[in-house]
């Protein structure tokens, strides 16, 4: 039969990358081969388009460097020399090494290490949690992104979310706060535009003049980490000028008097220097925000990567309480919908927390380098199982992680599609499936649609999905419990059978046919219009007793803002990479260009730097080579670099995270990634190299 005579199948799925959009896609398959992958035009939110990265997803699936068989290291760690081995040999060796470690040091000496590399319900966390939890392996706080924001908002609102983001079209004053929507949340931008068309003013608060800031009506280029100071200065104006919705506050908030007293210390003229804006601009912003309803805050990632990250979110969350914006359709605050999606699914049935051993230590993913190098840790980490993440690129303090991964007495297994920067140090690299080769449910964190990702083709080579990997490992470890071998479909059906009213009519069969469905969130859903906050008091907590009990300031404050010498390093997403993903593909590498650093003209002049110069960016932790780009996109005193799997200009596999540090945030378990300071100098200068 000619290929044209073989029928073409269209199979619906969804992107599994860590991105708020969770685009639905359609894969055209003929004779078991994926011929085309494109956005699903029937998805109401993502509307048939994908992003610059994922438009070439099939090139990633069929990339010649894809790991298709288990690999065993034969050279020194880091050199990347591996030989092909069979699954049976690899599994038997891994199981016996783990069993020996458990017998000698206890199961906590094994650290399973994973993140959102595969962002789906069961491929991100299901059988792995059951297996490692029941073994008593070390737990992992996966708090590098999102957790700080959620923890901060929770202190004020009792939850880390807000209104349905699609309600933005009803807003009249929109503040995109620390988020570059056009680049990192691109399918949301048409809704922002629609609101603008209906008369909304769009304000961007961001130290960098991003593409989104350029497209907005007003850009407030504040200093990094001064978001809470700005919010308090706004509250000062609102309270002073009688712009508070006292009726809403009296009914639905606690601690107003104490907050008013605190806000008195944050007059705009006093905060002007801290925030980096003229007092008059702060005044105008506060007044317009408070008096233009519905007003909506859209804070995403930016402000959480500071040491005061949780307090920043906690403080900003007080604004819609004072303004009473929650009353109005399209008003309040819209952040991740992750918690809304996961609240409707039966996650306990998927994760089975009851099978986990109690009182097991939990390590924070941010501290990987320090923990691996810590000889005093009891028990010391002796085995690392990495899946769905590439910490050598995506975690802070890369040099320390490398030092840890180089330990001869560390047994490392990596499950991935490619020999990543982390996999170079692995004893075994196991082949993982791509998103079109496995089944999953995709709850979005940027909207309220749930998608089913159907496998479009069979796993390539000997690759296996995360769930299948953990079934195989359980078998190799001699485990026989049924719940370690549950099928993917069975887990997904169980998750959907929670009985939650928002899932009414959304069955596995329907998702299989239609690909996606919107959660049955009520029309015109205003979660806090009449209070009902999920805090201890049941009200919005402007004064928080739980925070006080944990040793934090119970009232909003600016938090400690670091102003160390040097240039503050802010990092952001590169358009053509997704963290380290796609950085091994020639087209994406070419489009992303060389690793560069943006320096303000004043800072460049002082250092005799010009655009195109080869420079070194360094601090006490390390040094990377980059190309200088002189730009007033950044404020004086700030430099901006893209993060991801760049090879630096010296040809070394160094990500920008060689310069960042693991310093903890105030609470929420994140990292003050953006509180790193650096120097920039010509590459051939004699300034000290770290
Ligand atoms: S990375 Fe984001 S924007 Fe790109 S296809 Fe995936 S979900 Fe869509």
XYZ file of C-alpha atoms and ligand atoms in Angstrom:
698
model
C 0.000 0.000 0.000
C 1.322 3.478 -0.799
C 1.638 5.799 2.141
C -1.162 7.955 0.727
C -3.468 4.923 0.880
C -2.772 4.329 4.564
C -5.359 6.262 6.538
C -4.298 9.300 8.529
C -5.315 9.280 12.168
C -5.681 12.457 14.190
C -5.016 12.111 17.886
C -5.555 14.818 20.451
C -3.067 15.580 23.149
C -1.634 18.425 25.162
C 1.724 20.004 25.693
C 3.434 18.708 28.811
C 5.880 21.527 29.369
C 5.981 23.630 32.494
C 4.014 26.546 31.087
C 0.682 28.055 32.174
C -0.893 27.664 28.747
C -1.068 23.846 28.495
C -1.861 24.005 24.792
C -3.975 21.313 23.260
C -2.572 19.820 20.095
C -3.476 17.415 17.330
C -1.029 14.805 16.097
C -1.490 13.401 12.624
C -0.274 9.837 12.514
C 0.053 7.510 9.573
C 1.131 3.936 9.941
C 2.431 4.554 13.452
C 4.506 7.564 12.427
C 3.722 11.105 13.609
C 3.692 13.247 10.471
C 2.475 16.534 11.865
C 1.788 18.140 15.214
C -0.166 21.382 15.416
C -2.282 23.364 17.846
C -5.853 22.196 18.322
C -8.050 24.942 16.850
C -10.974 23.717 18.940
C -9.325 24.579 22.236
C -11.011 27.800 23.381
C -7.979 29.132 25.252
C -5.010 28.132 23.117
C -6.960 28.368 19.835
C -4.814 26.330 17.522
C -1.433 27.911 18.072
C 1.642 26.611 19.800
C 4.783 28.548 20.684
C 8.058 28.983 18.833
C 9.560 26.049 20.733
C 6.831 23.500 20.409
C 6.078 24.211 16.766
C 9.059 21.933 16.193
C 8.132 19.304 18.743
C 8.421 16.411 16.290
C 12.054 17.372 15.654
C 12.580 16.888 19.369
C 10.793 13.535 19.327
C 12.932 12.278 16.453
C 16.145 14.058 17.356
C 19.210 11.931 16.516
C 20.610 12.468 20.025
C 17.544 11.030 21.699
C 18.335 8.326 24.255
C 16.482 5.242 23.027
C 18.086 2.492 25.132
C 19.425 2.257 28.672
C 22.989 3.543 28.890
C 25.695 2.678 31.391
C 28.567 4.983 32.157
C 32.015 3.724 31.175
C 34.101 6.909 31.477
C 34.679 9.328 34.341
C 31.667 11.233 35.596
C 30.982 14.295 33.496
C 32.724 13.001 30.405
C 29.597 11.530 28.872
C 30.930 8.118 27.808
C 28.236 5.462 27.959
C 27.542 2.051 26.468
C 24.187 0.542 25.620
C 22.883 -2.066 28.023
C 19.648 -4.011 28.277
C 16.789 -3.004 30.549
C 17.145 -6.199 32.595
C 20.814 -5.560 33.305
C 20.232 -1.914 34.199
C 17.250 -2.633 36.451
C 18.971 -5.508 38.236
C 22.047 -3.401 38.940
C 20.067 -0.358 40.086
C 17.891 -2.496 42.356
C 20.846 -4.266 43.942
C 22.740 -0.993 44.470
C 19.687 0.580 46.108
C 19.072 -2.474 48.263
C 22.660 -2.426 49.479
C 22.420 1.282 50.294
C 19.155 0.763 52.174
C 20.697 -2.095 54.153
C 23.808 -0.096 55.055
C 22.518 3.452 55.461
C 18.731 3.317 55.421
C 16.359 4.319 52.643
C 16.790 8.031 53.370
C 20.206 7.740 51.737
C 18.294 7.552 48.438
C 17.056 10.905 47.140
C 14.447 10.800 44.364
C 14.789 14.146 42.591
C 12.141 15.305 40.141
C 10.298 18.359 38.979
C 7.956 19.615 36.265
C 9.867 18.350 33.230
C 6.804 16.326 32.402
C 3.899 18.348 33.618
C 1.020 15.951 33.787
C -1.045 14.360 36.478
C 0.521 10.901 36.626
C 3.790 11.280 34.725
C 4.907 14.026 37.099
C 3.926 12.263 40.311
C 2.097 9.010 40.950
C 3.749 5.584 41.124
C 7.112 7.191 41.953
C 5.573 8.713 45.078
C 4.039 5.382 46.049
C 7.300 3.492 45.522
C 9.744 5.904 47.128
C 7.286 6.859 49.854
C 6.735 3.237 50.839
C 10.479 2.600 50.837
C 11.056 5.534 53.172
C 13.423 7.350 50.795
C 14.160 11.017 51.439
C 11.322 13.276 50.413
C 11.812 16.317 48.219
C 10.339 19.793 48.611
C 9.737 20.725 44.977
C 9.515 24.396 45.832
C 11.763 26.106 43.308
C 8.871 27.703 41.454
C 5.365 28.683 42.456
C 5.446 27.504 46.057
C 6.637 30.821 47.472
C 3.948 32.767 45.651
C 1.292 30.340 46.857
C 2.578 30.474 50.443
C 2.629 34.267 50.410
C -0.893 34.606 49.059
C -2.110 31.972 51.456
C -1.086 34.077 54.430
C -3.515 36.800 53.341
C -6.197 34.934 51.396
C -5.942 31.355 52.611
C -5.240 30.103 49.103
C -2.657 30.592 46.389
C -5.030 31.317 43.559
C -7.825 33.784 42.800
C -10.367 34.304 40.068
C -10.623 32.405 36.790
C -7.950 34.124 34.643
C -10.354 34.319 31.681
C -12.435 36.781 33.672
C -9.771 39.374 32.868
C -11.887 40.541 29.935
C -14.239 42.142 32.464
C -11.427 44.073 34.158
C -10.862 47.766 33.654
C -7.491 48.180 35.340
C -5.039 45.316 34.890
C -1.691 45.043 36.607
C 0.641 42.416 35.123
C 2.989 42.220 38.056
C 6.340 40.518 37.505
C 5.166 38.548 34.492
C 6.166 38.800 30.852
C 2.852 37.609 29.455
C 3.702 37.852 25.762
C 6.673 35.513 26.157
C 5.781 33.200 29.013
C 1.980 33.074 28.926
C 1.373 33.957 25.313
C -2.153 32.601 24.924
C -3.277 34.903 27.719
C -2.204 37.979 25.828
C -5.256 38.031 23.468
C -7.471 38.193 26.553
C -5.453 41.122 27.908
C -5.844 42.779 24.515
C -9.579 42.094 24.524
C -9.874 43.771 27.929
C -7.851 46.689 26.570
C -10.166 46.919 23.576
C -13.083 47.132 25.995
C -11.407 50.047 27.749
C -9.043 48.539 30.328
C -5.733 50.149 31.164
C -2.849 47.672 31.267
C 0.011 48.344 33.642
C 3.189 46.287 33.889
C 5.264 46.280 37.067
C 8.667 44.870 36.228
C 12.288 45.979 36.650
C 12.847 45.011 33.003
C 11.211 46.668 30.005
C 9.981 43.390 28.610
C 8.015 42.958 25.410
C 4.903 42.977 27.559
C 5.969 46.204 29.236
C 6.499 47.766 25.812
C 3.002 46.745 24.739
C 1.333 47.997 27.928
C -0.224 51.383 28.582
C 2.065 52.065 31.510
C 5.302 50.482 32.672
C 6.495 50.870 36.232
C 10.150 49.861 36.177
C 10.631 49.319 39.879
C 13.796 48.122 41.577
C 13.976 44.364 42.112
C 12.414 43.080 45.342
C 10.695 46.401 46.052
C 7.224 45.114 45.108
C 6.003 44.926 48.704
C 7.344 48.411 49.392
C 5.399 49.661 46.373
C 2.235 47.867 47.510
C 2.547 49.397 50.988
C 3.047 52.862 49.519
C -0.129 52.288 47.488
C -1.963 51.259 50.658
C -0.659 54.392 52.343
C -2.268 56.517 49.639
C -5.492 54.527 49.629
C -5.870 54.818 53.396
C -4.806 58.473 53.556
C -7.100 59.527 50.721
C -10.171 57.569 51.769
C -9.989 55.116 48.856
C -10.520 51.997 50.943
C -13.728 49.998 50.584
C -14.427 50.129 54.316
C -17.620 48.178 54.027
C -15.796 45.232 52.409
C -12.896 45.439 54.850
C -15.167 45.606 57.889
C -17.104 42.543 56.805
C -14.376 40.382 55.328
C -10.960 41.294 56.736
C -9.117 41.301 60.056
C -6.298 43.595 61.124
C -7.188 46.754 59.232
C -6.253 49.153 62.037
C -2.845 47.545 62.520
C -2.218 47.588 58.774
C -3.223 51.253 58.557
C -0.715 52.031 61.295
C 1.994 50.096 59.450
C 1.190 51.710 56.090
C 1.690 55.144 57.611
C 5.441 54.422 57.529
C 5.360 53.880 53.759
C 4.572 57.298 52.347
C 5.369 57.461 48.613
C 7.996 60.175 49.098
C 9.761 57.942 51.627
C 9.496 54.857 49.406
C 10.480 56.584 46.200
C 14.181 55.752 46.546
C 13.524 52.146 47.638
C 11.063 51.493 44.832
C 12.900 53.513 42.211
C 9.874 55.526 41.073
C 8.972 59.191 41.597
C 6.535 59.671 44.499
C 4.014 61.266 42.116
C 3.975 58.154 39.952
C 3.345 55.925 42.966
C 0.525 58.250 44.054
C -1.065 58.147 40.612
C -0.760 54.376 40.386
C -2.378 53.914 43.794
C -5.255 56.235 43.009
C -5.985 54.759 39.592
C -5.775 51.231 40.947
C -8.179 51.960 43.801
C -10.700 53.994 41.838
C -10.922 52.032 38.578
C -13.013 48.949 39.145
C -12.904 46.094 38.411
C -9.163 46.135 38.991
C -7.195 42.940 38.608
C -3.711 42.009 39.788
C -1.936 39.319 37.815
C 1.217 38.430 39.751
C 3.019 35.361 38.441
C 6.614 34.357 39.018
C 8.869 37.444 39.088
C 8.657 38.631 42.657
C 8.872 35.236 44.325
C 12.542 34.635 43.495
C 13.748 37.049 46.149
C 14.525 36.348 49.751
C 11.459 38.398 50.677
C 9.377 36.599 48.014
C 6.597 35.253 50.223
C 6.161 38.569 52.022
C 5.953 40.311 48.663
C 3.024 38.145 47.566
C 1.412 38.349 50.993
C 1.618 42.138 50.873
C 0.433 42.605 47.294
C -2.548 40.342 48.106
C -3.779 42.950 50.606
C -4.473 45.451 47.808
C -7.671 43.905 46.382
C -8.945 43.474 49.935
C -8.569 47.190 50.659
C -9.965 48.209 47.285
C -12.838 45.744 47.532
C -11.974 44.583 44.005
C -13.084 41.053 44.853
C -16.677 42.246 44.725
C -16.556 42.927 41.012
C -16.606 40.593 38.051
C -13.044 40.525 36.706
C -11.700 42.081 39.901
C -9.312 40.807 42.543
C -6.262 38.756 41.757
C -5.571 35.962 39.276
C -2.618 33.689 39.750
C -1.998 30.038 39.015
C -5.058 27.820 38.592
C -3.009 24.827 39.698
C -4.704 24.588 43.079
C -8.168 24.891 41.530
C -7.453 22.076 39.063
C -5.892 19.759 41.596
C -8.606 20.426 44.169
C -11.217 18.876 41.887
C -9.205 15.735 41.101
C -8.818 12.883 43.548
C -5.105 13.329 44.168
C -5.029 11.167 47.291
C -6.190 8.275 45.176
C -3.308 8.914 42.749
C -0.531 9.607 45.236
C -1.685 7.260 48.036
C -0.009 9.185 50.852
C -1.157 6.485 53.272
C 1.466 4.040 51.961
C 4.363 6.404 52.722
C 6.540 5.747 55.738
C 6.056 8.437 58.375
C 8.633 10.890 59.719
C 10.940 10.686 56.753
C 13.290 13.584 56.222
C 12.489 16.030 53.451
C 15.208 17.880 51.564
C 14.654 21.022 49.557
C 15.412 20.746 45.855
C 17.048 24.161 45.922
C 19.798 22.754 48.197
C 20.867 19.884 45.959
C 24.481 20.987 45.601
C 24.933 21.680 49.299
C 23.221 18.467 50.333
C 25.261 16.312 47.963
C 28.470 17.890 49.238
C 27.468 17.685 52.885
C 29.468 14.843 54.420
C 27.802 15.506 57.774
C 24.303 14.814 56.486
C 22.947 11.700 58.236
C 22.497 9.600 56.321
C 24.557 11.065 53.557
C 22.917 10.987 50.122
C 24.354 7.904 48.423
C 21.914 7.480 45.544
C 20.166 10.029 43.394
C 17.267 9.193 41.069
C 16.668 12.123 38.703
C 13.615 12.309 36.449
C 11.668 15.157 34.880
C 14.359 17.689 35.650
C 17.876 18.764 34.808
C 19.166 20.324 38.020
C 22.609 21.085 36.618
C 20.937 23.805 34.561
C 17.805 24.705 36.440
C 18.896 24.844 40.080
C 20.964 27.537 41.780
C 24.698 27.267 42.433
C 25.616 25.046 39.505
C 29.264 24.619 40.509
C 28.256 23.118 43.842
C 25.872 20.713 42.114
C 28.632 19.643 39.753
C 30.941 19.072 42.723
C 28.294 16.892 44.325
C 27.523 14.906 41.188
C 31.233 14.204 40.740
C 31.368 12.306 44.036
C 32.696 8.811 43.341
C 30.523 7.338 46.058
C 27.284 8.755 44.654
C 25.178 6.398 42.529
C 23.138 8.446 40.078
C 20.386 7.340 37.727
C 18.784 9.776 35.272
C 15.624 9.141 33.271
C 15.368 11.583 30.355
C 15.015 11.965 26.609
C 18.568 13.199 26.193
C 21.934 13.006 27.892
C 21.358 16.260 29.731
C 23.963 18.229 31.660
C 22.931 16.231 34.725
C 22.929 12.912 32.873
C 26.585 13.419 31.990
C 27.316 12.513 35.614
C 24.953 9.549 35.794
C 25.837 5.897 36.271
C 22.787 4.965 34.236
C 20.747 7.012 31.788
C 17.341 5.482 31.126
C 15.292 6.405 28.038
C 12.141 8.424 28.592
C 9.135 8.851 26.342
C 8.125 12.167 24.843
C 4.675 13.601 25.420
C 3.252 12.015 22.254
C 4.282 8.549 23.457
C 2.469 8.329 26.772
C -0.929 8.831 28.359
C -1.586 11.594 30.857
C -4.080 14.112 32.079
C -2.963 17.731 31.791
C -4.406 20.090 34.394
C -3.394 23.612 33.368
C -2.066 26.202 35.767
C -3.021 29.114 33.512
C -6.689 28.371 32.817
C -9.535 26.055 33.750
C -9.416 23.546 30.891
C -8.464 19.988 31.563
C -6.905 18.032 28.716
C -6.240 14.374 28.101
C -2.960 13.673 26.414
C -3.412 10.530 24.348
C -0.352 8.677 23.160
C -0.148 9.227 19.409
C 2.677 6.798 18.652
C 4.311 3.869 20.394
C 7.331 4.643 22.587
C 10.410 5.063 20.424
C 13.209 2.563 20.908
C 13.087 1.137 24.405
C 11.890 4.349 26.035
C 9.361 4.166 28.831
C 7.111 6.676 30.571
C 7.791 7.614 34.190
C 4.941 5.411 35.372
C 6.277 2.382 33.516
C 9.782 3.070 34.803
C 8.574 2.868 38.393
C 6.621 -0.308 37.727
C 9.807 -1.868 36.384
C 11.864 -0.629 39.300
C 9.294 -1.927 41.786
C 9.423 -5.335 40.125
C 13.222 -5.353 40.140
C 13.141 -4.513 43.843
C 10.983 -7.574 44.456
C 7.860 -5.609 45.323
C 4.515 -7.235 44.626
C 1.839 -4.865 45.943
C -0.904 -4.245 43.345
C -0.852 -0.479 43.889
C 2.707 -0.285 42.588
C 1.589 -1.675 39.249
C -1.695 0.164 38.653
C -2.212 1.101 35.013
C -2.099 4.675 33.778
C -5.709 4.579 32.653
C -6.885 3.231 35.983
C -5.145 6.063 37.867
C -6.590 8.699 35.562
C -10.093 7.307 35.843
C -9.735 7.311 39.623
C -8.555 10.932 39.626
C -11.580 11.952 37.571
C -13.981 10.067 39.840
C -13.668 12.509 42.736
C -17.335 13.501 42.571
C -16.418 17.188 42.588
C -19.198 19.248 40.955
C -16.706 20.998 38.669
C -16.008 17.595 37.090
C -19.632 16.750 36.422
C -19.915 15.367 32.906
C -16.149 15.275 32.381
C -15.474 11.591 31.973
C -12.421 9.766 30.718
C -14.417 8.755 27.628
C -15.412 12.325 26.873
C -11.838 13.541 27.199
C -10.658 10.666 25.027
C -13.014 11.823 22.256
C -12.885 15.585 22.644
C -9.396 16.061 24.061
C -10.279 18.737 26.593
C -13.074 20.147 28.690
C -13.539 23.239 30.765
C -14.050 22.626 34.456
C -17.634 23.401 35.388
C -16.708 26.535 37.265
C -19.904 28.578 37.711
C -20.513 31.463 35.328
C -19.434 34.790 36.863
C -17.567 33.033 39.669
C -16.396 35.579 42.245
C -14.717 33.503 44.927
C -14.382 36.224 47.577
C -17.127 38.681 46.684
C -18.762 37.803 49.973
C -15.647 36.893 51.902
C -15.234 33.198 52.549
C -11.461 33.270 52.672
C -9.837 29.962 53.569
C -7.762 31.433 56.386
C -7.968 30.450 60.029
C -10.200 33.448 60.764
C -12.279 32.909 57.633
C -11.436 36.485 56.631
C -8.690 38.128 54.639
C -5.855 38.400 57.158
C -4.272 41.830 56.919
C -2.832 40.900 60.299
C -1.865 37.240 60.373
C -1.681 35.367 63.661
C -0.445 32.177 61.960
C 2.516 34.133 60.540
C 3.212 35.586 63.965
C 3.220 32.095 65.464
C 5.782 31.039 62.867
C 8.057 33.916 63.846
C 7.277 36.208 60.921
C 6.010 39.735 61.006
C 2.230 39.413 61.230
C 1.821 42.581 59.169
C 2.865 43.308 55.605
C 6.236 44.965 55.281
C 8.784 45.555 52.579
C 10.939 42.603 53.637
C 14.710 42.760 53.604
C 15.871 44.137 50.284
C 19.436 43.228 49.481
C 21.550 46.017 48.071
C 24.978 44.414 47.965
C 27.648 45.981 45.794
C 27.808 45.145 42.115
C 25.082 44.599 39.596
C 21.922 42.718 40.481
C 21.425 39.727 38.232
C 17.898 39.074 37.016
C 17.361 36.042 34.824
C 14.442 35.217 32.566
C 13.125 32.751 30.075
C 14.703 32.521 26.649
C 12.178 32.501 23.838
C 13.517 29.381 22.122
C 14.452 27.222 25.116
C 12.342 25.881 27.907
C 14.886 25.900 30.716
C 17.344 23.374 29.311
C 14.804 21.847 26.936
C 15.373 22.441 23.212
C 18.870 23.792 23.841
C 20.338 20.730 22.152
C 18.480 21.443 18.907
C 20.379 23.315 16.224
C 17.464 25.455 15.064
C 16.627 26.574 18.574
C 20.262 27.195 19.419
C 20.676 29.315 16.322
C 17.573 31.323 17.108
C 18.491 31.766 20.761
C 21.955 32.952 19.801
C 24.890 33.190 22.146
C 24.562 33.638 25.855
C 24.300 37.371 26.416
C 24.101 39.838 29.242
C 22.139 43.065 29.043
C 23.817 46.010 30.737
C 22.411 49.519 31.143
C 24.295 52.187 29.125
C 25.482 53.965 32.307
C 26.868 50.755 33.796
C 28.420 49.827 30.453
C 30.111 53.223 30.132
C 31.659 52.926 33.594
C 33.088 49.554 32.604
C 34.086 50.546 29.062
C 31.745 47.942 27.585
C 30.024 48.045 24.218
C 27.457 45.854 22.509
C 29.104 42.801 21.026
C 32.006 42.762 23.479
C 33.015 39.421 24.909
C 32.608 39.733 28.664
C 32.910 37.737 31.836
C 30.093 37.830 34.329
C 31.241 36.636 37.713
C 30.783 36.595 41.431
C 32.083 34.552 44.339
C 30.346 31.404 43.085
C 31.546 31.299 39.515
C 32.066 32.942 36.194
C 30.467 32.690 32.756
C 31.431 34.170 29.414
C 28.800 36.066 27.500
C 28.276 38.685 24.842
C 27.519 42.165 26.082
C 24.319 43.862 24.977
C 24.065 47.490 26.057
C 20.402 48.251 26.559
C 18.155 50.596 28.479
C 15.670 47.726 28.768
C 17.255 47.203 32.181
C 17.501 49.748 34.981
C 20.908 51.042 36.016
C 22.389 48.635 38.548
C 20.699 45.590 37.013
C 21.868 43.108 34.428
C 19.624 40.593 32.718
C 20.583 37.194 31.353
C 18.465 34.428 29.834
C 18.526 31.167 31.712
C 18.535 27.756 30.139
C 20.890 25.357 28.500
C 23.211 27.805 26.829
C 26.777 26.858 26.178
C 28.641 29.900 27.391
C 30.784 31.964 25.073
C 33.885 30.086 26.235
C 32.296 26.863 25.012
C 31.723 25.564 28.534
C 28.428 24.020 29.608
C 27.753 26.706 32.161
C 24.299 28.014 32.766
C 23.592 31.341 34.349
C 22.820 29.395 37.509
C 26.528 29.161 38.142
C 26.040 32.694 39.497
C 22.879 32.228 41.592
C 22.653 31.042 45.164
C 20.459 28.720 47.174
C 19.589 31.274 49.822
C 16.114 30.437 51.205
C 13.150 32.716 50.818
C 11.460 34.049 53.962
C 8.989 31.174 53.826
C 7.551 28.896 51.172
C 10.816 27.024 50.642
C 12.016 28.830 47.518
C 15.285 30.437 46.612
C 16.415 34.041 46.373
C 17.660 33.421 42.847
C 17.287 37.090 41.888
C 19.245 38.359 44.875
C 22.563 37.468 43.267
C 25.005 40.250 42.484
C 27.669 40.064 39.808
C 30.355 42.068 38.072
C 30.829 42.341 34.340
C 34.169 43.016 32.696
C 35.813 42.533 29.322
C 36.593 38.850 28.873
C 40.312 39.509 28.581
C 40.507 41.792 31.632
C 42.673 40.825 34.553
C 39.931 41.134 37.146
C 39.947 38.156 39.489
C 38.270 35.043 38.183
C 36.197 33.195 40.734
S 5.343 25.514 26.002
Fe 3.472 26.600 26.592
S 2.938 27.923 24.875
Fe 4.411 26.373 24.151
S 3.108 24.766 23.327
Fe 3.617 24.221 25.436
S 1.913 25.018 26.628
Fe 1.825 26.009 24.619
